[in-house]
Amino acid sequence: MSENPQWSVMPLGRQLNLKRGHDLPKRLRVEGAIPIYSSSGLSGRHSTAKCEPPGVITGRYGTIGNVFFASEPYWPLNTTLYVEDFKSNDPKFVYYFLKTFDWDAYSDKSAVPGVNRNHVHEELVAFPPVDEQRAIADVLTSLDDKIDLLHRQNKTLEAMAETLFRQWFVEEAEDGWVEAKLPDEFDFEMGTSPKGDTFNEHGEGMPMYQGNADFGFRFPQRRIYTTAPKRTAKKGDTLISVRAPVGAQNMASETCCIGRGVAAFRLSQNPMFIAYTFYKLRAMMTEFEQFNAEGTVFGSISKRDVSELPILLPPPDRIEKFHRHVGPVDAKVIANCKQIISLEKLRDTLLPKLMSGEVRVAS
């Protein structure tokens, strides 16, 4: 909490008013343009708005601690709390402030966690003057806007690359292309998990990815490390989730250990053609995902199954042409991902410092 005398210290309930969200039975959740927010985020759309923007919504029951900003009319479900009255505070500042709030301290610790609004209202908090609130919100919003722009750009670039792949290797596939199996074109490694006592979360050893839960937009997120890796992927390898669920896709940003939920692929002809590998395997997702419905509770695909996946072998010159055209596009996606990681790290470092007054912004 800031000790700056210009910041007002008082119970949260005097700085703003939180209200429990509203019931909306599923049978009444008709399709419309109004976003519906649950404790975990956007959960559909409705034809009627319950609240006018700007809105700040946070999880109250089930998933607590998530905070969302609504810039359009919205409906907060009864699993949420929403700011009914900002009491002249800047809404975007309130949004960022609530993202740093210690919601776990108010969890009832039950099997399905929940928080009581009245207890939250009693927490002593410090808010700066409104001009400084706006300056803080502007800094954080500029970072979030840049991150959002890069995400949208990446989706556009990936869609362009997928369209070109589909045109050159699916729609324009020629009768003379050889029918083969996946190992005839790609080298691959099925992961296996090291011993549990080699795991840690403080960065000792090699990062290890165990499956879909670790995957991000393009690169997996570091979470677990191992001091005794068994099988590894190389930088640029395409990673596929092979267990529960099968088919999620990422790319290795570095040499890493792969657990038994992951397989790593690279083009035998030229491992540097990482974009071709990535989009060829993305085009095969239907073949991978069929193993989610093989009669088991948790889908999985074995090395033998992977080895039997059918493919067409295009001529090397077409693969090289694709690499020349799409390689730079995909390199931009990778560069954007790295910039997103840097911006998110900067934002997450600044956020608590700005909210506590440790770092000041001229208003």
mmCIF file of C-alpha atoms in Angstrom:
data_model
loop_
_atom_site.group_PDB
_atom_site.id
_atom_site.type_symbol
_atom_site.label_atom_id
_atom_site.label_comp_id
_atom_site.label_asym_id
_atom_site.label_seq_id
_atom_site.Cartn_x
_atom_site.Cartn_y
_atom_site.Cartn_z
ATOM 1 C CA MET A 1 0.000 0.000 0.000
ATOM 2 C CA SER A 2 1.323 3.460 -0.911
ATOM 3 C CA GLU A 3 2.432 5.745 1.915
ATOM 4 C CA ASN A 4 2.191 8.837 -0.278
ATOM 5 C CA PRO A 5 0.026 11.404 1.575
ATOM 6 C CA GLN A 6 -1.717 12.359 -1.678
ATOM 7 C CA TRP A 7 -3.131 8.847 -1.985
ATOM 8 C CA SER A 8 -6.405 8.293 -0.131
ATOM 9 C CA VAL A 9 -6.470 5.258 2.176
ATOM 10 C CA MET A 10 -9.882 3.841 3.005
ATOM 11 C CA PRO A 11 -11.895 0.623 2.775
ATOM 12 C CA LEU A 12 -12.389 -0.609 -0.773
ATOM 13 C CA GLY A 13 -16.141 -0.227 -0.387
ATOM 14 C CA ARG A 14 -15.701 3.541 -0.070
ATOM 15 C CA GLN A 15 -13.535 3.710 -3.193
ATOM 16 C CA LEU A 16 -15.990 1.765 -5.364
ATOM 17 C CA ASN A 17 -19.026 -0.464 -5.041
ATOM 18 C CA LEU A 18 -18.972 -4.096 -6.120
ATOM 19 C CA LYS A 19 -22.232 -5.887 -6.794
ATOM 20 C CA ARG A 20 -23.047 -9.523 -7.383
ATOM 21 C CA GLY A 21 -23.864 -10.397 -10.998
ATOM 22 C CA HIS A 22 -27.291 -11.405 -12.254
ATOM 23 C CA ASP A 23 -29.011 -14.719 -12.904
ATOM 24 C CA LEU A 24 -29.514 -15.743 -16.510
ATOM 25 C CA PRO A 25 -30.811 -19.311 -16.947
ATOM 26 C CA LYS A 26 -29.277 -21.135 -19.891
ATOM 27 C CA ARG A 27 -32.668 -21.443 -21.574
ATOM 28 C CA LEU A 28 -32.788 -17.623 -21.750
ATOM 29 C CA ARG A 29 -29.274 -17.218 -23.157
ATOM 30 C CA VAL A 30 -30.469 -16.524 -26.666
ATOM 31 C CA GLU A 31 -27.968 -15.499 -29.298
ATOM 32 C CA GLY A 32 -27.378 -11.762 -29.587
ATOM 33 C CA ALA A 33 -24.735 -9.054 -29.619
ATOM 34 C CA ILE A 34 -24.400 -8.495 -25.856
ATOM 35 C CA PRO A 35 -21.385 -10.248 -24.251
ATOM 36 C CA ILE A 36 -22.106 -12.454 -21.221
ATOM 37 C CA TYR A 37 -19.339 -12.642 -18.609
ATOM 38 C CA SER A 38 -18.936 -15.543 -16.208
ATOM 39 C CA SER A 39 -16.223 -15.898 -13.586
ATOM 40 C CA SER A 40 -13.937 -17.427 -16.230
ATOM 41 C CA GLY A 41 -14.578 -14.840 -18.936
ATOM 42 C CA LEU A 42 -16.743 -14.384 -22.012
ATOM 43 C CA SER A 43 -19.262 -17.241 -22.005
ATOM 44 C CA GLY A 44 -21.650 -16.327 -24.788
ATOM 45 C CA ARG A 45 -23.854 -13.508 -25.991
ATOM 46 C CA HIS A 46 -27.357 -12.313 -25.226
ATOM 47 C CA SER A 47 -29.908 -9.996 -26.822
ATOM 48 C CA THR A 48 -30.260 -7.772 -23.754
ATOM 49 C CA ALA A 49 -27.750 -5.739 -21.751
ATOM 50 C CA LYS A 50 -27.872 -5.689 -17.950
ATOM 51 C CA CYS A 51 -25.114 -3.090 -17.469
ATOM 52 C CA GLU A 52 -23.767 -0.151 -19.419
ATOM 53 C CA PRO A 53 -20.057 0.401 -20.125
ATOM 54 C CA PRO A 54 -17.435 0.920 -19.015
ATOM 55 C CA GLY A 55 -17.560 -2.230 -16.966
ATOM 56 C CA VAL A 56 -15.123 -4.071 -14.725
ATOM 57 C CA ILE A 57 -16.048 -7.665 -13.866
ATOM 58 C CA THR A 58 -14.260 -10.184 -11.660
ATOM 59 C CA GLY A 59 -14.841 -13.805 -10.723
ATOM 60 C CA ARG A 60 -16.866 -14.297 -7.531
ATOM 61 C CA TYR A 61 -17.577 -18.022 -7.512
ATOM 62 C CA GLY A 62 -15.806 -20.971 -9.081
ATOM 63 C CA THR A 63 -12.915 -19.055 -10.606
ATOM 64 C CA ILE A 64 -11.814 -16.077 -8.535
ATOM 65 C CA GLY A 65 -9.217 -13.473 -9.400
ATOM 66 C CA ASN A 66 -9.956 -13.123 -13.115
ATOM 67 C CA VAL A 67 -10.718 -9.501 -14.009
ATOM 68 C CA PHE A 68 -12.300 -8.300 -17.268
ATOM 69 C CA PHE A 69 -12.935 -4.894 -18.823
ATOM 70 C CA ALA A 70 -16.093 -4.320 -20.857
ATOM 71 C CA SER A 71 -16.123 -1.396 -23.264
ATOM 72 C CA GLU A 72 -19.624 -2.207 -24.538
ATOM 73 C CA PRO A 73 -22.967 -3.037 -22.859
ATOM 74 C CA TYR A 74 -22.722 -6.396 -21.093
ATOM 75 C CA TRP A 75 -24.402 -8.974 -18.841
ATOM 76 C CA PRO A 76 -22.450 -10.136 -15.737
ATOM 77 C CA LEU A 77 -23.577 -13.562 -14.548
ATOM 78 C CA ASN A 78 -24.190 -14.318 -10.882
ATOM 79 C CA THR A 79 -20.799 -16.068 -10.606
ATOM 80 C CA THR A 80 -19.197 -12.608 -10.891
ATOM 81 C CA LEU A 81 -18.884 -9.316 -9.101
ATOM 82 C CA TYR A 82 -19.006 -6.142 -11.140
ATOM 83 C CA VAL A 83 -18.318 -2.499 -10.335
ATOM 84 C CA GLU A 84 -21.732 -0.927 -9.942
ATOM 85 C CA ASP A 85 -20.313 2.488 -8.931
ATOM 86 C CA PHE A 86 -16.783 3.725 -9.658
ATOM 87 C CA LYS A 87 -17.340 6.706 -7.324
ATOM 88 C CA SER A 88 -15.490 9.067 -9.686
ATOM 89 C CA ASN A 89 -12.447 6.802 -9.990
ATOM 90 C CA ASP A 90 -11.036 6.044 -13.438
ATOM 91 C CA PRO A 91 -12.574 2.755 -14.684
ATOM 92 C CA LYS A 92 -9.406 1.542 -16.402
ATOM 93 C CA PHE A 93 -7.369 2.234 -13.262
ATOM 94 C CA VAL A 94 -9.930 0.260 -11.240
ATOM 95 C CA TYR A 95 -9.580 -2.618 -13.733
ATOM 96 C CA TYR A 96 -5.803 -2.751 -13.310
ATOM 97 C CA PHE A 97 -6.060 -2.262 -9.564
ATOM 98 C CA LEU A 98 -8.410 -5.215 -9.159
ATOM 99 C CA LYS A 99 -5.988 -7.370 -11.180
ATOM 100 C CA THR A 100 -3.447 -6.863 -8.366
ATOM 101 C CA PHE A 101 -5.956 -7.374 -5.558
ATOM 102 C CA ASP A 102 -5.296 -10.376 -3.304
ATOM 103 C CA TRP A 103 -8.496 -12.289 -4.033
ATOM 104 C CA ASP A 104 -7.116 -15.507 -2.559
ATOM 105 C CA ALA A 105 -7.041 -13.839 0.860
ATOM 106 C CA TYR A 106 -10.848 -13.650 0.666
ATOM 107 C CA SER A 107 -11.459 -17.112 -0.756
ATOM 108 C CA ASP A 108 -13.631 -19.337 1.421
ATOM 109 C CA LYS A 109 -11.181 -22.179 0.540
ATOM 110 C CA SER A 110 -14.034 -24.542 -0.327
ATOM 111 C CA ALA A 111 -13.908 -27.142 -3.080
ATOM 112 C CA VAL A 112 -15.530 -24.534 -5.339
ATOM 113 C CA PRO A 113 -13.945 -21.289 -4.108
ATOM 114 C CA GLY A 114 -15.939 -18.122 -3.627
ATOM 115 C CA VAL A 115 -15.586 -14.641 -2.159
ATOM 116 C CA ASN A 116 -17.963 -12.467 -0.150
ATOM 117 C CA ARG A 117 -18.351 -8.942 -1.477
ATOM 118 C CA ASN A 118 -18.921 -7.482 1.977
ATOM 119 C CA HIS A 119 -15.604 -8.878 3.206
ATOM 120 C CA VAL A 120 -13.777 -7.524 0.149
ATOM 121 C CA HIS A 121 -15.284 -4.087 0.742
ATOM 122 C CA GLU A 122 -13.573 -3.959 4.152
ATOM 123 C CA GLU A 123 -10.019 -4.188 2.745
ATOM 124 C CA LEU A 124 -7.994 -0.985 3.275
ATOM 125 C CA VAL A 125 -6.659 0.234 -0.069
ATOM 126 C CA ALA A 126 -4.839 3.335 -1.327
ATOM 127 C CA PHE A 127 -5.943 5.170 -4.473
ATOM 128 C CA PRO A 128 -4.040 8.076 -6.069
ATOM 129 C CA PRO A 129 -5.781 11.227 -7.294
ATOM 130 C CA VAL A 130 -7.845 10.737 -10.453
ATOM 131 C CA ASP A 131 -5.313 12.503 -12.702
ATOM 132 C CA GLU A 132 -2.612 10.096 -11.583
ATOM 133 C CA GLN A 133 -5.032 7.173 -11.956
ATOM 134 C CA ARG A 134 -5.535 8.124 -15.605
ATOM 135 C CA ALA A 135 -1.788 8.464 -16.184
ATOM 136 C CA ILE A 136 -1.177 5.000 -14.680
ATOM 137 C CA ALA A 137 -4.002 3.486 -16.730
ATOM 138 C CA ASP A 138 -2.648 5.106 -19.917
ATOM 139 C CA VAL A 139 0.769 3.481 -19.435
ATOM 140 C CA LEU A 140 -0.688 0.026 -18.855
ATOM 141 C CA THR A 141 -3.310 0.381 -21.589
ATOM 142 C CA SER A 142 -0.656 1.346 -24.149
ATOM 143 C CA LEU A 143 1.180 -1.896 -23.371
ATOM 144 C CA ASP A 144 -1.984 -3.985 -23.560
ATOM 145 C CA ASP A 145 -3.005 -2.321 -26.828
ATOM 146 C CA LYS A 146 0.373 -3.121 -28.374
ATOM 147 C CA ILE A 147 0.130 -6.733 -27.169
ATOM 148 C CA ASP A 148 -3.380 -7.017 -28.627
ATOM 149 C CA LEU A 149 -2.216 -5.533 -31.952
ATOM 150 C CA LEU A 150 0.605 -8.086 -32.202
ATOM 151 C CA HIS A 151 -1.783 -10.950 -31.404
ATOM 152 C CA ARG A 152 -4.183 -9.813 -34.123
ATOM 153 C CA GLN A 153 -1.333 -9.375 -36.589
ATOM 154 C CA ASN A 154 -0.117 -12.892 -35.839
ATOM 155 C CA LYS A 155 -3.547 -14.383 -36.499
ATOM 156 C CA THR A 156 -3.660 -12.582 -39.844
ATOM 157 C CA LEU A 157 -0.172 -13.746 -40.806
ATOM 158 C CA GLU A 158 -0.880 -17.346 -39.831
ATOM 159 C CA ALA A 159 -4.124 -17.279 -41.826
ATOM 160 C CA MET A 160 -2.179 -16.055 -44.875
ATOM 161 C CA ALA A 161 0.373 -18.849 -44.508
ATOM 162 C CA GLU A 162 -2.342 -21.495 -44.052
ATOM 163 C CA THR A 163 -4.158 -20.245 -47.156
ATOM 164 C CA LEU A 164 -0.996 -20.474 -49.255
ATOM 165 C CA PHE A 165 -0.214 -23.944 -47.902
ATOM 166 C CA ARG A 166 -3.718 -25.177 -48.705
ATOM 167 C CA GLN A 167 -3.513 -23.731 -52.220
ATOM 168 C CA TRP A 168 -0.086 -25.148 -53.087
ATOM 169 C CA PHE A 169 -0.232 -28.517 -51.308
ATOM 170 C CA VAL A 170 -3.921 -29.433 -51.169
ATOM 171 C CA GLU A 171 -5.874 -27.726 -53.937
ATOM 172 C CA GLU A 172 -3.002 -27.919 -56.430
ATOM 173 C CA ALA A 173 -1.717 -31.352 -55.402
ATOM 174 C CA GLU A 174 -0.757 -33.318 -58.502
ATOM 175 C CA ASP A 175 -1.504 -36.908 -59.445
ATOM 176 C CA GLY A 176 2.178 -37.770 -59.593
ATOM 177 C CA TRP A 177 2.856 -36.991 -55.933
ATOM 178 C CA VAL A 178 3.867 -40.093 -54.006
ATOM 179 C CA GLU A 179 1.523 -41.539 -51.387
ATOM 180 C CA ALA A 180 3.589 -42.238 -48.289
ATOM 181 C CA LYS A 181 3.585 -42.328 -44.473
ATOM 182 C CA LEU A 182 4.521 -39.494 -42.151
ATOM 183 C CA PRO A 183 8.037 -40.853 -41.294
ATOM 184 C CA ASP A 184 8.887 -40.741 -45.023
ATOM 185 C CA GLU A 185 8.898 -36.942 -44.768
ATOM 186 C CA PHE A 186 9.482 -36.074 -41.116
ATOM 187 C CA ASP A 187 11.784 -37.195 -38.330
ATOM 188 C CA PHE A 188 9.924 -37.274 -35.041
ATOM 189 C CA GLU A 189 10.537 -37.977 -31.381
ATOM 190 C CA MET A 190 7.884 -39.168 -28.939
ATOM 191 C CA GLY A 191 8.402 -37.680 -25.511
ATOM 192 C CA THR A 192 8.832 -39.530 -22.248
ATOM 193 C CA SER A 193 8.720 -38.153 -18.735
ATOM 194 C CA PRO A 194 11.817 -38.028 -16.503
ATOM 195 C CA LYS A 195 11.582 -39.109 -12.873
ATOM 196 C CA GLY A 196 9.384 -36.871 -10.788
ATOM 197 C CA ASP A 197 12.142 -36.051 -8.289
ATOM 198 C CA THR A 198 14.065 -34.266 -11.077
ATOM 199 C CA PHE A 199 11.267 -31.702 -11.553
ATOM 200 C CA ASN A 200 11.396 -28.139 -10.223
ATOM 201 C CA GLU A 201 9.777 -24.773 -10.842
ATOM 202 C CA HIS A 202 12.764 -22.499 -10.130
ATOM 203 C CA GLY A 203 14.638 -22.818 -13.412
ATOM 204 C CA GLU A 204 17.151 -25.555 -12.612
ATOM 205 C CA GLY A 205 18.026 -27.697 -15.620
ATOM 206 C CA MET A 206 16.092 -27.791 -18.913
ATOM 207 C CA PRO A 207 12.531 -26.545 -19.477
ATOM 208 C CA MET A 208 10.125 -29.459 -19.873
ATOM 209 C CA TYR A 209 6.795 -29.447 -21.653
ATOM 210 C CA GLN A 210 4.289 -32.116 -20.783
ATOM 211 C CA GLY A 211 1.413 -31.360 -23.117
ATOM 212 C CA ASN A 212 -1.442 -29.102 -24.049
ATOM 213 C CA ALA A 213 -1.530 -27.323 -20.669
ATOM 214 C CA ASP A 214 1.896 -25.817 -21.399
ATOM 215 C CA PHE A 215 1.072 -24.606 -24.919
ATOM 216 C CA GLY A 216 0.602 -20.936 -25.814
ATOM 217 C CA PHE A 217 -0.230 -19.166 -29.092
ATOM 218 C CA ARG A 218 2.947 -20.364 -30.815
ATOM 219 C CA PHE A 219 5.448 -21.259 -28.093
ATOM 220 C CA PRO A 220 4.900 -23.219 -24.871
ATOM 221 C CA GLN A 221 5.230 -21.370 -21.586
ATOM 222 C CA ARG A 222 7.951 -22.314 -19.143
ATOM 223 C CA ARG A 223 6.472 -23.896 -16.044
ATOM 224 C CA ILE A 224 8.420 -27.049 -15.117
ATOM 225 C CA TYR A 225 12.144 -27.817 -15.404
ATOM 226 C CA THR A 226 14.023 -31.105 -15.118
ATOM 227 C CA THR A 227 17.635 -31.812 -14.194
ATOM 228 C CA ALA A 228 17.555 -35.166 -16.015
ATOM 229 C CA PRO A 229 15.903 -34.776 -19.440
ATOM 230 C CA LYS A 230 15.344 -37.994 -21.366
ATOM 231 C CA ARG A 231 14.059 -36.907 -24.772
ATOM 232 C CA THR A 232 14.378 -33.465 -26.263
ATOM 233 C CA ALA A 233 13.078 -31.220 -29.026
ATOM 234 C CA LYS A 234 15.270 -28.806 -30.924
ATOM 235 C CA LYS A 235 14.616 -25.122 -31.499
ATOM 236 C CA GLY A 236 12.111 -24.777 -34.351
ATOM 237 C CA ASP A 237 10.632 -28.260 -33.999
ATOM 238 C CA THR A 238 6.877 -28.490 -34.285
ATOM 239 C CA LEU A 239 5.370 -29.828 -31.062
ATOM 240 C CA ILE A 240 2.139 -31.836 -31.069
ATOM 241 C CA SER A 241 0.147 -32.887 -28.025
ATOM 242 C CA VAL A 242 -0.245 -36.675 -28.186
ATOM 243 C CA ARG A 243 -2.257 -37.202 -25.008
ATOM 244 C CA ALA A 244 -5.514 -35.762 -23.676
ATOM 245 C CA PRO A 245 -6.239 -34.035 -25.965
ATOM 246 C CA VAL A 246 -4.423 -35.114 -29.090
ATOM 247 C CA GLY A 247 -3.707 -32.465 -31.692
ATOM 248 C CA ALA A 248 -2.800 -29.200 -29.972
ATOM 249 C CA GLN A 249 0.164 -27.617 -31.746
ATOM 250 C CA ASN A 250 3.102 -25.396 -30.776
ATOM 251 C CA MET A 251 6.721 -24.785 -31.736
ATOM 252 C CA ALA A 252 9.859 -25.189 -29.621
ATOM 253 C CA SER A 253 11.558 -21.831 -29.032
ATOM 254 C CA GLU A 254 14.643 -23.554 -27.589
ATOM 255 C CA THR A 255 16.071 -26.971 -26.890
ATOM 256 C CA CYS A 256 13.681 -28.493 -24.368
ATOM 257 C CA CYS A 257 12.673 -31.738 -22.724
ATOM 258 C CA ILE A 258 9.443 -33.273 -23.985
ATOM 259 C CA GLY A 259 7.293 -35.327 -21.637
ATOM 260 C CA ARG A 260 5.145 -38.242 -22.709
ATOM 261 C CA GLY A 261 2.303 -35.929 -23.724
ATOM 262 C CA VAL A 262 4.342 -34.303 -26.524
ATOM 263 C CA ALA A 263 5.965 -35.341 -29.810
ATOM 264 C CA ALA A 264 8.474 -33.228 -31.779
ATOM 265 C CA PHE A 265 8.682 -33.136 -35.594
ATOM 266 C CA ARG A 266 11.192 -31.760 -38.129
ATOM 267 C CA LEU A 267 11.483 -32.063 -41.903
ATOM 268 C CA SER A 268 13.976 -34.783 -42.861
ATOM 269 C CA GLN A 269 14.940 -33.047 -46.109
ATOM 270 C CA ASN A 270 15.873 -29.789 -44.374
ATOM 271 C CA PRO A 271 15.196 -29.203 -40.644
ATOM 272 C CA MET A 272 15.544 -25.450 -41.273
ATOM 273 C CA PHE A 273 12.240 -25.427 -43.192
ATOM 274 C CA ILE A 274 10.322 -25.015 -39.947
ATOM 275 C CA ALA A 275 7.369 -23.140 -41.489
ATOM 276 C CA TYR A 276 6.622 -25.981 -43.907
ATOM 277 C CA THR A 277 6.670 -28.511 -41.064
ATOM 278 C CA PHE A 278 4.433 -26.332 -38.906
ATOM 279 C CA TYR A 279 1.758 -25.738 -41.551
ATOM 280 C CA LYS A 280 1.901 -29.280 -42.984
ATOM 281 C CA LEU A 281 1.170 -30.706 -39.539
ATOM 282 C CA ARG A 282 -1.503 -28.099 -38.905
ATOM 283 C CA ALA A 283 -3.193 -29.258 -42.117
ATOM 284 C CA MET A 284 -3.147 -32.794 -40.651
ATOM 285 C CA MET A 285 -4.903 -31.903 -37.400
ATOM 286 C CA THR A 286 -8.036 -33.812 -38.395
ATOM 287 C CA GLU A 287 -5.953 -36.976 -38.689
ATOM 288 C CA PHE A 288 -4.375 -36.394 -35.276
ATOM 289 C CA GLU A 289 -7.606 -35.406 -33.537
ATOM 290 C CA GLN A 290 -9.423 -38.606 -34.572
ATOM 291 C CA PHE A 291 -7.457 -40.300 -31.778
ATOM 292 C CA ASN A 292 -9.444 -38.317 -29.224
ATOM 293 C CA ALA A 293 -12.440 -40.535 -30.044
ATOM 294 C CA GLU A 294 -10.848 -43.961 -29.957
ATOM 295 C CA GLY A 295 -12.986 -45.310 -27.133
ATOM 296 C CA THR A 296 -10.765 -44.246 -24.216
ATOM 297 C CA VAL A 297 -11.557 -41.643 -21.582
ATOM 298 C CA PHE A 298 -8.344 -39.795 -22.402
ATOM 299 C CA GLY A 299 -7.333 -39.714 -26.049
ATOM 300 C CA SER A 300 -3.798 -40.635 -27.035
ATOM 301 C CA ILE A 301 -1.766 -41.481 -30.121
ATOM 302 C CA SER A 302 1.151 -43.914 -30.121
ATOM 303 C CA LYS A 303 4.391 -43.879 -32.094
ATOM 304 C CA ARG A 304 2.984 -46.643 -34.266
ATOM 305 C CA ASP A 305 -0.170 -44.606 -34.899
ATOM 306 C CA VAL A 306 1.908 -41.575 -35.911
ATOM 307 C CA SER A 307 4.045 -43.713 -38.200
ATOM 308 C CA GLU A 308 0.942 -44.927 -40.060
ATOM 309 C CA LEU A 309 -0.496 -41.464 -40.810
ATOM 310 C CA PRO A 310 -0.803 -41.110 -44.608
ATOM 311 C CA ILE A 311 0.692 -38.130 -46.447
ATOM 312 C CA LEU A 312 1.459 -36.968 -49.969
ATOM 313 C CA LEU A 313 5.086 -36.180 -50.769
ATOM 314 C CA PRO A 314 5.327 -32.959 -52.784
ATOM 315 C CA PRO A 315 8.438 -32.327 -54.907
ATOM 316 C CA PRO A 316 11.370 -30.687 -53.082
ATOM 317 C CA ASP A 317 11.281 -27.597 -55.300
ATOM 318 C CA ARG A 318 7.714 -26.790 -54.201
ATOM 319 C CA ILE A 319 8.693 -27.104 -50.537
ATOM 320 C CA GLU A 320 11.645 -24.775 -51.151
ATOM 321 C CA LYS A 321 9.371 -22.288 -52.929
ATOM 322 C CA PHE A 322 6.976 -22.359 -49.979
ATOM 323 C CA HIS A 323 9.879 -21.733 -47.610
ATOM 324 C CA ARG A 324 11.021 -18.710 -49.655
ATOM 325 C CA HIS A 325 7.532 -17.188 -49.625
ATOM 326 C CA VAL A 326 6.261 -18.135 -46.183
ATOM 327 C CA GLY A 327 9.500 -18.359 -44.213
ATOM 328 C CA PRO A 328 9.729 -14.545 -43.812
ATOM 329 C CA VAL A 329 6.020 -14.340 -42.909
ATOM 330 C CA ASP A 330 6.405 -16.972 -40.229
ATOM 331 C CA ALA A 331 9.612 -15.324 -38.995
ATOM 332 C CA LYS A 332 7.508 -12.192 -38.383
ATOM 333 C CA VAL A 333 5.045 -14.266 -36.344
ATOM 334 C CA ILE A 334 7.933 -15.603 -34.255
ATOM 335 C CA ALA A 335 9.391 -12.106 -33.773
ATOM 336 C CA ASN A 336 5.962 -10.815 -32.726
ATOM 337 C CA CYS A 337 5.620 -13.652 -30.191
ATOM 338 C CA LYS A 338 8.961 -12.746 -28.646
ATOM 339 C CA GLN A 339 7.936 -9.086 -28.474
ATOM 340 C CA ILE A 340 4.635 -10.061 -26.836
ATOM 341 C CA ILE A 341 6.529 -12.008 -24.165
ATOM 342 C CA SER A 342 8.762 -8.986 -23.490
ATOM 343 C CA LEU A 343 5.821 -6.575 -23.318
ATOM 344 C CA GLU A 344 3.850 -8.884 -21.020
ATOM 345 C CA LYS A 345 6.844 -9.188 -18.726
ATOM 346 C CA LEU A 346 7.225 -5.393 -18.646
ATOM 347 C CA ARG A 347 3.518 -4.888 -17.959
ATOM 348 C CA ASP A 348 3.425 -7.528 -15.230
ATOM 349 C CA THR A 349 6.501 -5.997 -13.590
ATOM 350 C CA LEU A 350 5.131 -2.457 -13.735
ATOM 351 C CA LEU A 351 1.592 -3.287 -12.652
ATOM 352 C CA PRO A 352 2.168 -3.915 -8.908
ATOM 353 C CA LYS A 353 4.766 -1.151 -8.713
ATOM 354 C CA LEU A 354 2.389 1.413 -10.217
ATOM 355 C CA MET A 355 -0.515 0.261 -8.048
ATOM 356 C CA SER A 356 1.561 0.529 -4.865
ATOM 357 C CA GLY A 357 3.098 3.895 -5.748
ATOM 358 C CA GLU A 358 6.609 2.437 -5.856
ATOM 359 C CA VAL A 359 6.831 3.713 -9.446
ATOM 360 C CA ARG A 360 5.174 7.055 -10.131
ATOM 361 C CA VAL A 361 3.828 8.437 -13.399
ATOM 362 C CA ALA A 362 3.586 12.149 -14.008
ATOM 363 C CA SER A 363 -0.075 13.047 -14.344
#
